[in-house]
Coordinates of C-alpha atoms in Angstrom, one line a residue:
M749 CA -21.2 11.1 21.9
K750 CA -24.6 10.1 24.0
L751 CA -25.4 7.6 20.8
L752 CA -21.6 6.4 19.7
E753 CA -21.2 5.4 23.2
T754 CA -23.7 2.8 23.5
I755 CA -22.3 1.4 20.3
N756 CA -20.5 -1.8 21.4
E757 CA -20.6 -3.5 18.1
P758 CA -22.8 -3.7 15.3
A759 CA -25.7 -5.7 17.1
D760 CA -26.3 -2.6 18.6
L761 CA -26.1 -0.4 15.9
R762 CA -29.0 -2.4 14.7
Q763 CA -31.0 -2.1 17.6
L764 CA -31.2 2.1 16.5
P765 CA -33.8 3.4 14.9
R766 CA -33.3 4.8 11.7
T767 CA -33.5 8.4 12.7
Q768 CA -30.7 8.3 14.4
L769 CA -28.8 7.3 12.7
T770 CA -28.2 10.8 10.9
P771 CA -27.1 11.8 14.1
L772 CA -25.1 9.0 14.7
A773 CA -23.0 9.3 11.9
H774 CA -22.4 12.9 12.8
E775 CA -21.4 12.1 16.5
L776 CA -19.1 9.6 14.2
R777 CA -17.3 11.7 12.1
Q778 CA -16.8 14.4 14.9
F779 CA -14.9 11.8 16.7
L780 CA -13.2 10.5 13.9
L781 CA -11.4 13.9 13.6
D782 CA -10.8 14.2 16.8
S783 CA -9.1 11.2 17.3
V784 CA -6.8 10.9 14.1
S785 CA -6.5 14.8 15.0
K786 CA -4.1 13.2 17.6
T787 CA -2.1 10.3 15.9
G788 CA -2.2 10.2 12.9
G789 CA -3.4 8.3 10.3
H790 CA -5.6 8.3 7.1
L791 CA -8.3 11.2 7.6
S792 CA -9.7 12.1 4.5
S793 CA -10.9 8.7 3.2
N794 CA -12.1 7.5 6.2
L795 CA -14.5 10.5 6.6
G796 CA -15.7 10.0 3.2
T797 CA -17.5 6.2 4.5
V798 CA -18.3 7.4 7.1
E799 CA -21.9 6.6 6.2
L800 CA -21.2 4.1 4.5
T801 CA -20.3 2.1 7.0
I802 CA -23.6 2.3 8.8
A803 CA -25.6 1.4 6.4
L804 CA -24.1 -1.8 6.0
H805 CA -23.3 -2.5 9.4
Y806 CA -27.2 -2.0 10.2
V807 CA -28.4 -3.6 7.1
Y808 CA -25.9 -7.1 6.9
N809 CA -25.7 -9.2 10.0
T810 CA -21.9 -9.0 10.7
P811 CA -20.0 -10.7 11.2
R812 CA -21.8 -13.5 9.7
D813 CA -21.9 -11.3 6.5
R814 CA -18.6 -10.7 5.7
I815 CA -17.5 -7.0 4.2
V816 CA -13.9 -7.1 3.2
W817 CA -12.3 -3.4 2.7
D818 CA -9.9 -3.2 -0.8
V819 CA -7.3 -1.1 0.8
G820 CA -8.2 -0.9 3.9
H821 CA -7.6 2.3 4.7
Q822 CA -11.2 4.1 5.0
T823 CA -11.6 1.3 8.4
Y824 CA -12.1 3.6 11.2
S825 CA -15.5 3.6 11.5
H826 CA -15.5 0.1 11.0
K827 CA -13.2 -0.2 13.2
I828 CA -14.9 2.1 15.8
L829 CA -18.2 0.4 15.1
T830 CA -17.2 -2.9 15.8
G831 CA -16.1 -2.8 19.7
R832 CA -12.6 -0.7 19.3
R833 CA -13.4 2.5 19.8
E834 CA -11.5 2.9 23.2
R835 CA -8.5 1.8 21.8
M836 CA -8.5 4.2 19.3
P837 CA -5.5 6.7 20.5
T838 CA -3.5 3.4 20.0
L839 CA -3.9 3.4 16.0
R840 CA -0.9 2.7 14.0
Q841 CA 1.5 2.6 16.9
L842 CA 3.4 -0.5 18.9
N843 CA 1.2 -2.8 19.9
G844 CA -1.9 -0.6 19.0
L845 CA -4.8 -1.1 16.6
S846 CA -3.3 -1.6 12.8
G847 CA -4.3 1.4 10.7
F848 CA -5.8 -1.5 8.1
P849 CA -8.4 -4.2 8.4
K850 CA -6.3 -7.5 10.2
R851 CA -7.7 -10.9 11.0
D852 CA -6.1 -11.6 14.2
E853 CA -7.6 -7.9 15.8
S854 CA -11.2 -8.7 15.1
E855 CA -13.7 -11.0 13.5
Y856 CA -15.3 -7.7 12.1
D857 CA -12.2 -7.9 9.9
T858 CA -12.7 -10.4 7.3
F859 CA -9.5 -10.3 5.4
G860 CA -6.5 -8.1 5.6
T861 CA -6.2 -5.4 3.4
A862 CA -3.8 -3.0 2.7
H863 CA -2.6 -3.7 -0.5
S864 CA -4.9 -2.2 -3.6
S865 CA -8.1 -4.2 -5.6
T866 CA -7.9 -7.0 -3.5
S867 CA -11.6 -7.2 -2.3
I868 CA -13.2 -8.6 -5.5
S869 CA -11.2 -11.9 -5.4
A870 CA -11.7 -12.2 -1.5
A871 CA -15.6 -11.3 -1.6
L872 CA -15.6 -13.7 -4.6
G873 CA -13.9 -16.4 -2.3
M874 CA -16.1 -16.2 0.7
A875 CA -19.3 -16.3 -1.4
Q876 CA -18.2 -19.4 -3.5
A877 CA -17.5 -21.3 0.2
A878 CA -20.9 -20.0 1.6
K879 CA -22.1 -22.2 -1.2
L880 CA -20.3 -24.6 -0.9
K881 CA -20.6 -24.8 3.0
G882 CA -24.9 -24.0 2.2
E883 CA -24.3 -21.5 4.3
D884 CA -26.9 -18.4 3.6
R885 CA -25.1 -15.6 4.0
H886 CA -24.1 -12.5 1.9
A887 CA -19.9 -11.0 1.1
I888 CA -19.6 -7.1 0.3
A889 CA -16.8 -6.2 -1.4
V890 CA -16.3 -2.1 -0.7
I891 CA -13.8 -1.0 -3.5
G892 CA -12.6 3.0 -3.9
D893 CA -12.5 3.9 -7.9
G894 CA -8.5 4.3 -7.4
S895 CA -8.7 0.9 -6.5
M896 CA -10.8 0.1 -9.9
T897 CA -7.3 0.7 -12.1
A898 CA -5.1 -2.9 -11.3
G899 CA -6.6 -5.6 -13.7
M900 CA -6.9 -7.8 -10.6
A901 CA -10.5 -6.2 -9.8
F902 CA -11.2 -6.9 -13.1
E903 CA -9.9 -10.8 -12.6
A904 CA -12.1 -10.9 -10.6
L905 CA -15.6 -9.2 -12.0
N906 CA -14.9 -11.6 -14.7
N907 CA -14.5 -14.7 -13.0
A908 CA -17.6 -13.4 -10.7
G909 CA -19.9 -12.8 -13.5
V910 CA -20.5 -16.2 -14.6
E911 CA -22.0 -17.6 -11.1
D912 CA -26.0 -16.5 -10.9
D913 CA -26.4 -18.2 -7.5
I914 CA -23.9 -16.4 -5.3
N915 CA -24.6 -13.9 -2.6
L916 CA -21.6 -11.5 -3.6
L917 CA -22.0 -7.5 -3.6
V918 CA -19.2 -4.9 -4.7
I919 CA -20.0 -1.6 -4.0
L920 CA -17.8 1.1 -5.7
N921 CA -17.5 3.5 -3.7
D922 CA -16.6 6.5 -6.4
N923 CA -15.3 9.5 -4.6
D924 CA -13.9 11.6 -7.7
M925 CA -17.2 13.3 -9.0
S926 CA -20.1 15.2 -7.0
I927 CA -23.7 14.7 -7.8
S928 CA -26.1 17.9 -8.4
P929 CA -29.2 18.1 -5.5
P930 CA -31.4 17.3 -8.8
V931 CA -28.9 14.4 -10.1
G932 CA -29.0 12.9 -6.7
A933 CA -32.9 12.9 -6.2
L934 CA -33.3 11.0 -9.4
N935 CA -30.8 8.9 -8.6
R936 CA -32.2 7.8 -5.0
Y937 CA -35.2 7.3 -7.4
L938 CA -33.8 4.6 -9.5
A939 CA -31.6 2.8 -7.4
R940 CA -34.6 1.7 -4.8
L941 CA -36.6 1.0 -8.2
M942 CA -34.0 -0.7 -10.1
S943 CA -32.6 -3.0 -6.6
G944 CA -36.8 -3.6 -5.8
Q945 CA -38.4 -6.4 -5.9
F946 CA -40.7 -5.6 -8.8
Y947 CA -37.7 -5.1 -11.3
A948 CA -35.7 -7.9 -10.7
A949 CA -39.1 -10.0 -10.8
A950 CA -40.2 -7.7 -14.1
K951 CA -36.7 -8.8 -15.6
N952 CA -37.1 -12.7 -15.1
V953 CA -41.2 -12.8 -15.9
G954 CA -39.4 -11.1 -19.7
R955 CA -37.1 -13.9 -19.9
S956 CA -39.3 -16.4 -19.4
V957 CA -42.6 -15.0 -20.9
L958 CA -41.6 -13.0 -24.7
P959 CA -40.3 -14.6 -27.5
G960 CA -37.0 -14.7 -28.5
P961 CA -37.0 -11.1 -31.4
M962 CA -39.3 -8.8 -28.5
L963 CA -37.0 -10.5 -25.5
D964 CA -34.0 -9.2 -27.7
L965 CA -35.6 -5.8 -28.2
A966 CA -37.0 -5.4 -24.5
R967 CA -33.2 -6.1 -23.2
K968 CA -31.6 -3.4 -25.7
L969 CA -34.8 -0.8 -24.4
E970 CA -33.7 -1.7 -20.9
E971 CA -30.1 -0.8 -21.3
H972 CA -31.2 1.8 -23.3
A973 CA -33.4 3.4 -20.5
K974 CA -30.2 2.4 -17.8
G975 CA -28.0 4.0 -20.3
M976 CA -29.5 7.3 -20.2
V977 CA -28.9 8.2 -16.8
V978 CA -26.5 5.7 -15.5
P979 CA -22.9 4.2 -17.1
A980 CA -24.1 0.6 -16.4
T981 CA -23.5 -1.2 -19.0
M982 CA -19.8 -1.7 -18.9
F983 CA -20.7 -3.2 -15.1
E984 CA -23.6 -5.0 -16.7
E985 CA -21.2 -6.8 -19.6
F986 CA -19.7 -8.7 -16.8
G987 CA -22.6 -9.9 -15.5
F988 CA -23.6 -7.6 -13.0
N989 CA -26.4 -6.6 -11.9
Y990 CA -25.9 -2.7 -11.7
I991 CA -27.8 0.1 -9.3
G992 CA -26.2 3.2 -8.9
P993 CA -24.9 5.9 -9.0
I994 CA -26.4 7.0 -5.4
D995 CA -25.7 9.3 -2.7
G996 CA -22.5 7.5 -0.3
H997 CA -23.7 10.2 2.3
D998 CA -27.3 10.1 2.0
L999 CA -29.0 7.2 4.5
E1000 CA -32.1 7.3 3.1
S1001 CA -30.9 6.1 -0.4
L1002 CA -28.1 4.1 0.9
I1003 CA -30.6 1.7 3.3
P1004 CA -33.4 1.1 1.5
T1005 CA -30.8 0.3 -1.5
L1006 CA -28.9 -2.3 0.2
E1007 CA -32.2 -3.8 2.2
N1008 CA -33.7 -4.2 -1.5
I1009 CA -30.4 -5.6 -3.1
K1010 CA -29.8 -7.9 0.1
K1011 CA -32.8 -9.2 -1.1
L1012 CA -31.4 -10.8 -4.7
K1013 CA -29.6 -13.4 -6.1
G1014 CA -26.5 -13.6 -8.2
P1015 CA -23.5 -10.7 -8.4
Q1016 CA -25.1 -6.8 -7.7
F1017 CA -22.9 -3.9 -8.6
L1018 CA -23.4 -0.8 -6.1
H1019 CA -22.2 2.4 -7.0
V1020 CA -22.1 5.0 -4.6
V1021 CA -20.2 8.2 -4.8
T1022 CA -18.7 10.1 -1.9
K1023 CA -16.8 12.7 -1.3
K1024 CA -13.5 12.9 0.7
G1025 CA -13.1 14.7 3.3
Q1026 CA -16.7 14.8 3.7
G1027 CA -18.0 17.3 6.8
Y1028 CA -14.5 18.1 7.5
K1029 CA -14.2 21.6 5.2
L1030 CA -10.7 21.7 5.0
A1031 CA -10.2 17.7 4.6
E1032 CA -13.3 18.1 1.5
A1033 CA -11.1 21.3 -0.1
E1034 CA -7.2 19.1 -0.1
P1035 CA -8.0 15.9 0.2
I1036 CA -4.4 14.5 -0.5
L1037 CA -3.3 17.2 1.6
Y1038 CA -5.7 15.3 4.8
H1039 CA -5.2 11.6 3.3
G1040 CA -2.7 10.8 5.2
T1041 CA -2.0 13.2 8.4
G1042 CA 0.2 13.6 11.5
K1043 CA -0.9 15.4 14.8
F1044 CA -2.7 18.2 13.8
N1045 CA -5.1 21.1 15.7
P1046 CA -8.9 20.0 14.2
A1047 CA -9.4 23.9 14.6
E1048 CA -6.4 25.4 12.5
G1049 CA -6.5 22.6 10.1
I1050 CA -2.5 21.1 9.0
K1051 CA 0.5 24.0 8.7
P1052 CA 2.8 24.6 6.7
A1053 CA 5.7 22.3 8.5
S1054 CA 8.8 23.8 9.0
A1055 CA 11.8 23.2 7.0
P1056 CA 13.9 20.1 7.9
S1057 CA 17.4 19.6 8.8
K1058 CA 17.3 17.3 6.4
I1059 CA 16.4 16.2 3.4
T1060 CA 14.4 12.8 2.9
Y1061 CA 15.3 10.4 0.8
T1062 CA 12.3 10.6 -1.4
E1063 CA 13.1 14.9 -2.0
V1064 CA 16.1 13.5 -3.1
F1065 CA 14.7 11.4 -5.8
G1066 CA 12.4 14.1 -7.0
N1067 CA 15.4 16.2 -7.5
W1068 CA 17.7 14.0 -9.0
L1069 CA 14.9 13.2 -11.1
C1070 CA 14.5 16.6 -12.8
D1071 CA 18.5 17.3 -12.6
M1072 CA 18.7 14.1 -14.9
A1073 CA 15.6 14.7 -17.1
A1074 CA 17.1 18.4 -17.8
V1075 CA 20.0 16.9 -19.1
D1076 CA 18.5 14.0 -20.8
K1077 CA 15.9 14.2 -23.0
R1078 CA 15.1 10.5 -23.1
L1079 CA 14.3 10.2 -19.3
V1080 CA 10.4 9.0 -18.3
G1081 CA 8.9 8.7 -15.3
I1082 CA 6.9 6.5 -14.4
T1083 CA 4.1 5.8 -11.5
P1084 CA 1.9 3.6 -10.5
A1085 CA -0.3 6.2 -8.1
M1086 CA 2.3 7.5 -5.9
R1087 CA 3.1 10.9 -7.3
E1088 CA 3.3 13.0 -3.9
G1089 CA 5.0 9.6 -2.3
S1090 CA 7.2 8.7 -4.1
G1091 CA 8.5 12.9 -4.7
M1092 CA 7.2 13.6 -8.5
V1093 CA 5.2 16.8 -8.1
R1094 CA 7.3 18.9 -9.4
F1095 CA 8.7 16.3 -12.4
H1096 CA 5.0 16.5 -13.3
Q1097 CA 4.7 19.8 -13.1
E1098 CA 8.1 20.2 -15.3
Y1099 CA 8.3 17.9 -17.5
P1100 CA 4.4 16.6 -18.3
S1101 CA 4.8 14.9 -21.7
R1102 CA 7.3 12.2 -19.9
Y1103 CA 5.2 12.0 -16.8
F1104 CA 3.1 8.8 -16.4
D1105 CA 0.6 7.4 -13.4
V1106 CA -0.4 4.3 -15.0
G1107 CA -2.5 4.2 -11.6
I1108 CA -3.2 1.4 -9.1
A1109 CA -1.6 -1.6 -12.0
E1110 CA 2.1 -2.3 -10.8
Q1111 CA 2.0 -5.3 -12.8
H1112 CA 1.4 -2.6 -16.1
S1113 CA 4.2 -0.1 -15.1
V1114 CA 6.7 -2.4 -15.0
T1115 CA 5.8 -4.5 -18.4
F1116 CA 4.6 -0.2 -19.7
A1117 CA 8.7 0.1 -18.8
G1118 CA 10.3 -2.5 -20.9
G1119 CA 8.0 -1.2 -23.3
I1120 CA 9.1 2.3 -23.9
A1121 CA 12.6 0.4 -23.3
T1122 CA 12.8 -1.2 -26.4
E1123 CA 12.2 2.1 -28.2
G1124 CA 15.8 3.3 -27.0
L1125 CA 14.3 5.7 -24.2
K1126 CA 15.4 5.3 -20.0
P1127 CA 12.4 5.4 -18.0
V1128 CA 12.3 5.5 -14.4
V1129 CA 9.8 3.5 -12.1
A1130 CA 9.1 5.2 -8.9
I1131 CA 7.5 2.6 -6.6
Y1132 CA 8.0 1.5 -3.3
S1133 CA 9.1 -1.6 -2.4
T1134 CA 6.4 -3.5 -1.1
F1135 CA 4.3 -2.7 -4.3
L1136 CA 6.7 -4.2 -6.3
Q1137 CA 6.4 -7.7 -5.2
R1138 CA 3.1 -7.1 -6.6
A1139 CA 4.6 -6.9 -10.2
Y1140 CA 7.5 -9.5 -10.0
D1141 CA 6.8 -11.6 -12.7
Q1142 CA 6.8 -8.8 -15.4
L1143 CA 10.0 -7.1 -13.1
I1144 CA 11.9 -11.2 -14.5
H1145 CA 9.8 -12.0 -17.5
D1146 CA 9.1 -8.5 -19.1
V1147 CA 12.5 -6.6 -17.9
A1148 CA 15.3 -8.9 -17.1
L1149 CA 15.3 -11.5 -19.0
Q1150 CA 15.2 -8.9 -21.6
N1151 CA 18.1 -7.3 -20.6
L1152 CA 15.5 -4.4 -20.8
D1153 CA 17.3 -0.6 -19.3
V1154 CA 14.8 0.1 -16.9
T1155 CA 15.9 1.8 -13.3
F1156 CA 13.5 1.5 -10.5
A1157 CA 13.1 3.9 -7.4
L1158 CA 12.5 1.7 -4.4
D1159 CA 11.3 3.8 -1.7
R1160 CA 9.7 2.8 1.8
A1161 CA 12.3 -0.3 1.7
G1162 CA 12.9 -1.5 4.9
L1163 CA 10.7 -0.7 8.1
V1164 CA 8.0 2.0 7.7
G1165 CA 6.5 3.0 10.4
A1166 CA 2.8 3.5 11.5
D1167 CA 2.0 1.5 8.1
G1168 CA 3.4 -1.8 9.4
A1169 CA 3.8 -4.7 7.7
T1170 CA 1.6 -4.3 4.5
H1171 CA 4.2 -1.6 4.2
A1172 CA 7.2 -2.8 5.0
G1173 CA 10.0 -3.4 2.4
N1174 CA 11.5 -6.0 3.9
Y1175 CA 12.2 -8.1 1.0
D1176 CA 13.6 -6.6 -2.1
L1177 CA 17.5 -7.2 -1.3
A1178 CA 16.1 -11.0 -1.5
Y1179 CA 14.2 -11.3 -4.3
L1180 CA 15.8 -8.7 -6.6
R1181 CA 19.2 -10.4 -6.0
C1182 CA 18.5 -13.4 -8.0
I1183 CA 17.8 -12.2 -10.6
P1184 CA 20.1 -12.6 -13.8
N1185 CA 20.9 -8.7 -15.6
M1186 CA 20.0 -7.0 -12.4
V1187 CA 22.3 -4.4 -10.5
V1188 CA 20.8 -3.7 -7.2
M1189 CA 22.4 -1.1 -4.8
A1190 CA 21.4 0.4 -1.1
A1191 CA 21.5 3.5 -0.3
S1192 CA 23.6 5.0 2.8
D1193 CA 23.0 8.5 2.6
E1194 CA 21.5 11.3 0.6
N1195 CA 23.9 11.8 -1.5
E1196 CA 25.2 8.0 -2.1
C1197 CA 21.3 7.5 -2.8
R1198 CA 21.9 10.3 -5.4
Q1199 CA 24.6 8.9 -7.4
M1200 CA 23.0 5.3 -7.0
L1201 CA 20.0 6.5 -8.8
T1202 CA 23.0 7.9 -11.3
T1203 CA 25.1 4.5 -11.9
G1204 CA 21.6 2.9 -12.0
Y1205 CA 20.2 5.3 -14.4
H1206 CA 23.7 4.9 -16.9
Y1207 CA 23.6 1.3 -16.6
P1208 CA 22.7 -0.3 -19.6
G1209 CA 20.4 -3.3 -18.1
P1210 CA 17.5 -3.2 -15.4
A1211 CA 19.2 -1.5 -12.3
A1212 CA 17.3 -0.6 -8.8
V1213 CA 18.2 1.4 -6.2
R1214 CA 16.4 1.0 -2.5
Y1215 CA 16.6 3.8 0.1
P1216 CA 14.1 3.8 3.4
R1217 CA 11.1 6.2 4.4
G1218 CA 11.6 9.8 5.9
A1219 CA 14.8 11.8 5.8
G1220 CA 18.9 11.2 5.5
V1221 CA 21.4 11.6 7.8
G1222 CA 22.2 15.0 6.6
A1223 CA 25.0 14.2 3.9
A1224 CA 25.8 17.6 2.2
I1225 CA 24.7 16.4 -1.8
Q1226 CA 26.8 17.3 -4.7
Q1227 CA 25.0 18.4 -7.9
E1228 CA 26.4 16.8 -10.4
L1229 CA 25.2 14.1 -11.4
S1230 CA 27.8 11.6 -10.5
S1231 CA 28.2 7.6 -10.6
I1232 CA 30.0 5.6 -8.6
E1233 CA 31.7 2.0 -10.1
I1234 CA 29.6 -0.8 -10.2
G1235 CA 30.1 -3.8 -7.6
K1236 CA 32.5 -1.8 -5.8
G1237 CA 32.3 -1.5 -1.4
V1238 CA 34.7 0.7 0.7
V1239 CA 35.6 0.5 4.0
R1240 CA 34.6 3.3 6.1
R1241 CA 36.8 2.6 9.5
E1242 CA 39.0 0.9 10.3
G1243 CA 39.3 -1.7 13.4
K1244 CA 40.3 -5.2 14.1
D1245 CA 39.6 -8.7 14.5
I1246 CA 35.7 -7.9 13.5
A1247 CA 34.4 -6.8 10.2
I1248 CA 31.3 -5.3 10.0
L1249 CA 29.5 -5.6 6.3
A1250 CA 26.6 -3.1 6.1
F1251 CA 24.7 -2.4 3.5
G1252 CA 21.8 0.7 2.9
S1253 CA 20.5 2.1 6.0
M1254 CA 22.6 -0.1 8.1
V1255 CA 25.9 2.2 7.4
A1256 CA 25.2 4.7 10.4
P1257 CA 24.3 2.2 13.2
S1258 CA 26.9 -0.2 12.5
L1259 CA 29.9 2.7 12.4
A1260 CA 28.3 3.5 16.2
A1261 CA 29.4 -0.1 17.0
G1262 CA 32.2 0.2 15.2
E1263 CA 33.4 2.3 17.7
E1264 CA 32.2 1.0 20.6
L1265 CA 34.2 -2.5 19.2
N1266 CA 36.7 -1.3 17.5
A1267 CA 35.2 -3.2 14.4
T1268 CA 36.1 -2.6 10.7
V1269 CA 33.3 -1.6 8.8
A1270 CA 32.9 -1.6 5.4
N1271 CA 29.8 0.4 3.1
M1272 CA 28.8 -2.5 0.9
R1273 CA 26.9 -0.7 -1.1
F1274 CA 26.4 -2.7 -3.2
V1275 CA 24.0 -6.5 -2.8
K1276 CA 24.5 -7.6 -6.8
P1277 CA 27.5 -7.6 -8.2
L1278 CA 28.5 -8.1 -4.7
D1279 CA 32.2 -6.7 -4.1
V1280 CA 33.7 -10.3 -3.8
E1281 CA 37.5 -8.7 -3.8
L1282 CA 36.7 -6.9 -0.5
V1283 CA 34.9 -9.4 1.0
K1284 CA 37.8 -11.8 0.3
R1285 CA 40.3 -9.7 2.2
L1286 CA 38.4 -8.0 4.4
A1287 CA 38.0 -12.5 5.5
K1288 CA 41.4 -12.9 5.2
D1289 CA 42.8 -9.8 7.7
H1290 CA 39.6 -10.3 10.3
E1291 CA 38.4 -13.4 13.2
Y1292 CA 34.8 -12.3 12.3
I1293 CA 32.4 -11.3 10.1
V1294 CA 29.1 -9.6 10.5
T1295 CA 26.6 -8.7 8.1
V1296 CA 24.1 -5.9 8.7
E1297 CA 20.9 -5.4 6.8
E1298 CA 17.5 -3.1 7.0
G1299 CA 16.2 -6.5 5.2
C1300 CA 15.3 -10.4 5.6
I1301 CA 18.1 -12.6 6.7
M1302 CA 17.3 -15.7 4.6
G1303 CA 18.3 -15.1 1.0
G1304 CA 19.4 -11.3 1.7
A1305 CA 22.8 -9.3 1.3
G1306 CA 24.2 -11.2 4.5
A1307 CA 23.3 -14.8 2.6
A1308 CA 24.9 -13.1 -0.6
V1309 CA 28.2 -12.7 1.8
A1310 CA 27.9 -16.4 3.1
E1311 CA 28.1 -18.1 -0.4
A1312 CA 30.5 -15.9 -1.8
L1313 CA 32.9 -16.9 1.7
A1314 CA 32.3 -20.3 0.3
A1315 CA 32.6 -19.7 -2.9
E1316 CA 36.4 -18.8 -2.5
G1317 CA 36.9 -21.7 0.1
L1318 CA 37.0 -19.5 2.8
A1319 CA 35.6 -20.9 6.1
K1320 CA 35.0 -18.0 8.9
K1321 CA 32.7 -17.7 11.7
V1322 CA 29.9 -15.4 10.4
L1323 CA 26.7 -13.6 11.8
M1324 CA 24.2 -12.1 10.0
L1325 CA 22.0 -9.5 11.2
G1326 CA 18.7 -8.6 9.7
L1327 CA 15.3 -8.6 10.2
P1328 CA 14.0 -11.9 11.5
D1329 CA 11.8 -14.4 9.8
K1330 CA 7.9 -12.5 11.4
F1331 CA 6.3 -10.0 10.2
I1332 CA 6.7 -6.4 12.3
D1333 CA 3.8 -5.0 13.2
Q1334 CA 3.3 -0.9 13.0
G1335 CA 5.2 1.3 15.5
D1336 CA 8.3 3.7 15.8
P1337 CA 10.6 2.9 13.1
A1338 CA 13.5 3.5 15.8
A1339 CA 11.6 1.4 18.2
L1340 CA 11.3 -1.1 15.6
L1341 CA 14.8 -1.4 14.4
A1342 CA 15.6 -1.7 18.5
S1343 CA 13.3 -4.0 18.9
V1344 CA 14.8 -6.4 16.3
G1345 CA 17.8 -5.3 17.1
L1346 CA 19.3 -3.1 14.7
D1347 CA 20.4 -0.2 15.9
A1348 CA 23.9 0.8 17.0
K1349 CA 23.5 -0.6 20.6
G1350 CA 21.4 -3.8 19.4
I1351 CA 24.0 -4.3 16.9
A1352 CA 26.8 -4.8 19.5
A1353 CA 24.6 -6.5 22.0
S1354 CA 24.5 -9.4 19.0
I1355 CA 28.4 -9.4 18.4
R1356 CA 29.2 -9.4 21.9
Q1357 CA 27.0 -12.5 22.3
R1358 CA 27.6 -14.4 19.3
F1359 CA 31.7 -13.6 19.8
A1360 CA 32.5 -12.4 23.7
G1361 CA 32.5 -15.3 25.2
G1362 CA 35.7 -17.3 26.0
E1363 CA 38.5 -15.2 23.8
P1364 CA 40.0 -13.0 25.9
R1365 CA 41.6 -10.6 23.3
L1366 CA 37.9 -9.5 22.5
V1367 CA 37.5 -8.5 26.1
V1368 CA 40.3 -5.7 25.4
N1369 CA 38.3 -4.4 22.7
N1370 CA 35.5 -3.8 24.9
I1371 CA 33.2 -6.7 23.8

């Protein structure tokens, strides 16, 4: 790692002769593999962007020139080259490096990304700001082919294409195709030619000296010639100068092309082709398996996991989806590009004609489901809680307002651990419960999750079931597709003085706290409609009310309970426990919950702190 150890910032990289960049790329790729195998993280995507990252920092004067990485799960090389190499052992850990770009982590992280398809909009904003401020600097958006499926990317392209005097470069990192050597050599030549000053000058001269009919003919000939060898026309119709495709692992192609593009004015579009997992044969062969990894031995690769003692909520959903599809031919499964993450692989295999992956297009997925529902079919949208935020208008306007029969399976509800604040599902209870016609459920265990999915599916309107990432509590799962009564909670433990009203994943720690405090514990199950009768009964029989949820306190389930008490004219001492009004960074999920007082110990401690002082009869109850 002799070369890599000399690079503490991109300025050091720019001092290297070009002949040393390929050896540096080999060192960087090996360092990435060794590092991620020890911490876990996104591997395939990062192995695929090593040369591109080196080339960008080599050609452009970062951080003055701005690089925006779409999604950001391919930025580990960027982090290593921008002064964070020594911190890589802390990746995705509490108080460690984020797995995504983060503005308060480094000046080189120009824009925080983790949801897809935002890079072009952000980079365009930076380019426009530079123009308004009279600053001569460049803005570069690096976006993957998967992220180009989102409407937001095309909205930005449409906006940028009319600006002919901004320094904006959009790089399409295409890792879904390969270039054979002959085509690669030709592309290298074409890319360097079309990005060169001669080519740009020739086009400008043509505009100024050719008469109208001849100019039109010249343009058609140019488009035809380029169209024979490159897929340029779509992006050039947006107003971009298209260059490529070029081999994204060939520094001898990347660097001269970027140097030429840097001299051009107006919106530029560079199409580079990379390979996920490049340089590590196991990841090249199975890029999805190595997309997000835990710790593993690079020499052996990822070994098949032993059967877990507890099934995950994602597996519960996947099994339920197949079981329900077997008994109801109206069921249609929809995912916005999260087949594996949402547990839909088996459904796709068994019911391919009823499976729809719409790509990274959350807004479209929801309205698409609404359209299907209008025809009497039964769409189930499998989507992460954090990604449903991106389709909030569609949820309200296109589904709930029309009371359409769409079931939402919300995975990754609550804190998600290593992916941090951008992927945490902290707000769904608050943003769903205010929507008319919605039924909102929170599962406390695996079997209840299955029952709630069935309940939501049979409800003739929009319904959402939220469940956390990872394994459940180990509850036995009943195979029958049974429903539960809508709007009814259950008391899980009878106690005195204190009633803990727990929602979803917080039922288990609340029961443990209830044992310690001799408190009554209710599994509320429904956030909307709330079981108001149960709330009233518990309020009348207990001195203190405590609500516990793995979601934001403001506007959440606890607020629903407080609203119900106020509506009934019941003045009670209420303690609302949940996620605080701040973004919570990455870390071990259990440690994160403990840090905000949402483990059993923390729940009990919060209740003692709030209610114990000066109350002698509470001391009798071990408070």
